[in-house]
């Protein structure tokens, strides 16, 4: 049997999360069973459990978890993988399980130098960040404003934009400003007059915006700086009428960016260009604590769940 964390209803994680025993998954041709060492928790998981995305009763019990890492437990033929290989799994549905079965295309060997735990929390946010930077075609002449630069997505976006030679300005709480400087960004607080703070901090006019926050304050300040087609957001779904570019991996271009991102992100993790700091690790039995922590103001870093 394999332990799985599911939501038996939509609502408060403490009330609806449950650990169940399910049959061991089986790998057919082209598929792989991965023994999960750790799985990354993301805001999307919290929103799904709370019923923000959908409250369809027919989807219950809800399989949750969008990324994980561990070792290959069984490899179907034609996968090129072997039992014991250290791998990251993304994309996947139901990653919060002792074992998951996935298409081999979603199983990525973890290079030496990258820890399994960091790999478990890298890819979902990382491919999203890569998609934002690629969509804007950020270059050395750009001055990029990143809203939420201390977050899981924002921090990778800062690193990737800076690596392309852009000047990066990033918003965060003041406790995270030294961290942003370490990533190569000019930090700005998101409290107060955001547009004025960005103008004061930017050495030259902003040419592109990556929004990972989605607040009206972030979008309004961005629209004062650049035209809507230079604002990419992964969170401001209520502002589509402003003509900004919204990304969620659903378009062919966005999907292609995200596929292309996986190998360079894992290499960057291995060579230390990108780091994933783990702020807390919780067993499936204590998972509601991690869900509640991520749902409010929380320290920087990823929460991991372990079987
Ligand atoms: N569309 C997609 O494909 C996609 C993919 C992944 C994630 N997302 C979404 O993107 C968002 C960010 O995800 P994440 O994993 O990066 O989250 P995260 O790690 O929790 O980061 C949140 C960031 O937002 C900042 N922040 C918090 N409250 C703020 C406010 N009122 N104003 C401005 N900034 C604020 C935080 O800064 P401080 O902590 O420094 O205050 C932090 O930098 C979530 O809504 C998630 O669902 C979308």
mmCIF file with all atom_site columns, C-alpha atoms in Angstrom, residues 5-20 45-52 54-64 291:
data_model
loop_
_atom_site.group_PDB
_atom_site.id
_atom_site.type_symbol
_atom_site.label_atom_id
_atom_site.label_alt_id
_atom_site.label_comp_id
_atom_site.label_asym_id
_atom_site.label_entity_id
_atom_site.label_seq_id
_atom_site.pdbx_PDB_ins_code
_atom_site.Cartn_x
_atom_site.Cartn_y
_atom_site.Cartn_z
_atom_site.occupancy
_atom_site.B_iso_or_equiv
_atom_site.pdbx_formal_charge
_atom_site.auth_seq_id
_atom_site.auth_comp_id
_atom_site.auth_asym_id
_atom_site.auth_atom_id
_atom_site.pdbx_PDB_model_num
ATOM 1  C CA . UNK A 1 5   ? -2.359  12.934 1.268  1.00 0.00 ? 5   UNK A CA 1
ATOM 2  C CA . UNK A 1 6   ? -5.735  13.957 -0.157 1.00 0.00 ? 6   UNK A CA 1
ATOM 3  C CA . UNK A 1 7   ? -8.454  16.499 0.537  1.00 0.00 ? 7   UNK A CA 1
ATOM 4  C CA . UNK A 1 8   ? -11.745 14.818 1.337  1.00 0.00 ? 8   UNK A CA 1
ATOM 5  C CA . UNK A 1 9   ? -13.642 18.106 0.887  1.00 0.00 ? 9   UNK A CA 1
ATOM 6  C CA . UNK A 1 10  ? -12.912 21.766 0.087  1.00 0.00 ? 10  UNK A CA 1
ATOM 7  C CA . UNK A 1 11  ? -12.158 24.043 3.015  1.00 0.00 ? 11  UNK A CA 1
ATOM 8  C CA . UNK A 1 12  ? -9.777  24.582 5.896  1.00 0.00 ? 12  UNK A CA 1
ATOM 9  C CA . UNK A 1 13  ? -6.728  22.296 5.463  1.00 0.00 ? 13  UNK A CA 1
ATOM 10 C CA . UNK A 1 14  ? -6.902  21.179 9.105  1.00 0.00 ? 14  UNK A CA 1
ATOM 11 C CA . UNK A 1 15  ? -10.448 19.941 8.505  1.00 0.00 ? 15  UNK A CA 1
ATOM 12 C CA . UNK A 1 16  ? -10.221 18.423 5.022  1.00 0.00 ? 16  UNK A CA 1
ATOM 13 C CA . UNK A 1 17  ? -6.703  16.981 4.633  1.00 0.00 ? 17  UNK A CA 1
ATOM 14 C CA . UNK A 1 18  ? -6.497  13.247 5.214  1.00 0.00 ? 18  UNK A CA 1
ATOM 15 C CA . UNK A 1 19  ? -3.838  10.549 4.792  1.00 0.00 ? 19  UNK A CA 1
ATOM 16 C CA . UNK A 1 20  ? -5.227  7.443  3.098  1.00 0.00 ? 20  UNK A CA 1
ATOM 17 C CA . UNK A 1 45  ? -2.107  23.431 -3.646 1.00 0.00 ? 45  UNK A CA 1
ATOM 18 C CA . UNK A 1 46  ? -3.514  25.653 -0.912 1.00 0.00 ? 46  UNK A CA 1
ATOM 19 C CA . UNK A 1 47  ? -5.947  27.335 -3.329 1.00 0.00 ? 47  UNK A CA 1
ATOM 20 C CA . UNK A 1 48  ? -7.139  23.968 -4.672 1.00 0.00 ? 48  UNK A CA 1
ATOM 21 C CA . UNK A 1 49  ? -7.774  22.558 -1.187 1.00 0.00 ? 49  UNK A CA 1
ATOM 22 C CA . UNK A 1 50  ? -9.575  25.718 -0.124 1.00 0.00 ? 50  UNK A CA 1
ATOM 23 C CA . UNK A 1 51  ? -11.809 25.441 -3.222 1.00 0.00 ? 51  UNK A CA 1
ATOM 24 C CA . UNK A 1 52  ? -10.583 28.710 -4.745 1.00 0.00 ? 52  UNK A CA 1
ATOM 25 C CA . UNK A 1 54  ? -12.969 24.809 -8.262 1.00 0.00 ? 54  UNK A CA 1
ATOM 26 C CA . UNK A 1 55  ? -15.292 23.165 -5.797 1.00 0.00 ? 55  UNK A CA 1
ATOM 27 C CA . UNK A 1 56  ? -16.382 20.300 -8.040 1.00 0.00 ? 56  UNK A CA 1
ATOM 28 C CA . UNK A 1 57  ? -17.541 17.501 -5.689 1.00 0.00 ? 57  UNK A CA 1
ATOM 29 C CA . UNK A 1 58  ? -16.866 14.860 -8.346 1.00 0.00 ? 58  UNK A CA 1
ATOM 30 C CA . UNK A 1 59  ? -13.085 15.618 -8.056 1.00 0.00 ? 59  UNK A CA 1
ATOM 31 C CA . UNK A 1 60  ? -13.056 14.475 -4.411 1.00 0.00 ? 60  UNK A CA 1
ATOM 32 C CA . UNK A 1 61  ? -11.045 13.009 -2.809 1.00 0.00 ? 61  UNK A CA 1
ATOM 33 C CA . UNK A 1 62  ? -8.695  15.563 -4.338 1.00 0.00 ? 62  UNK A CA 1
ATOM 34 C CA . UNK A 1 63  ? -5.222  14.378 -5.380 1.00 0.00 ? 63  UNK A CA 1
ATOM 35 C CA . UNK A 1 64  ? -2.815  17.171 -4.456 1.00 0.00 ? 64  UNK A CA 1
ATOM 36 C CA . UNK A 1 291 ? -0.723  24.771 4.235  1.00 0.00 ? 291 UNK A CA 1
#
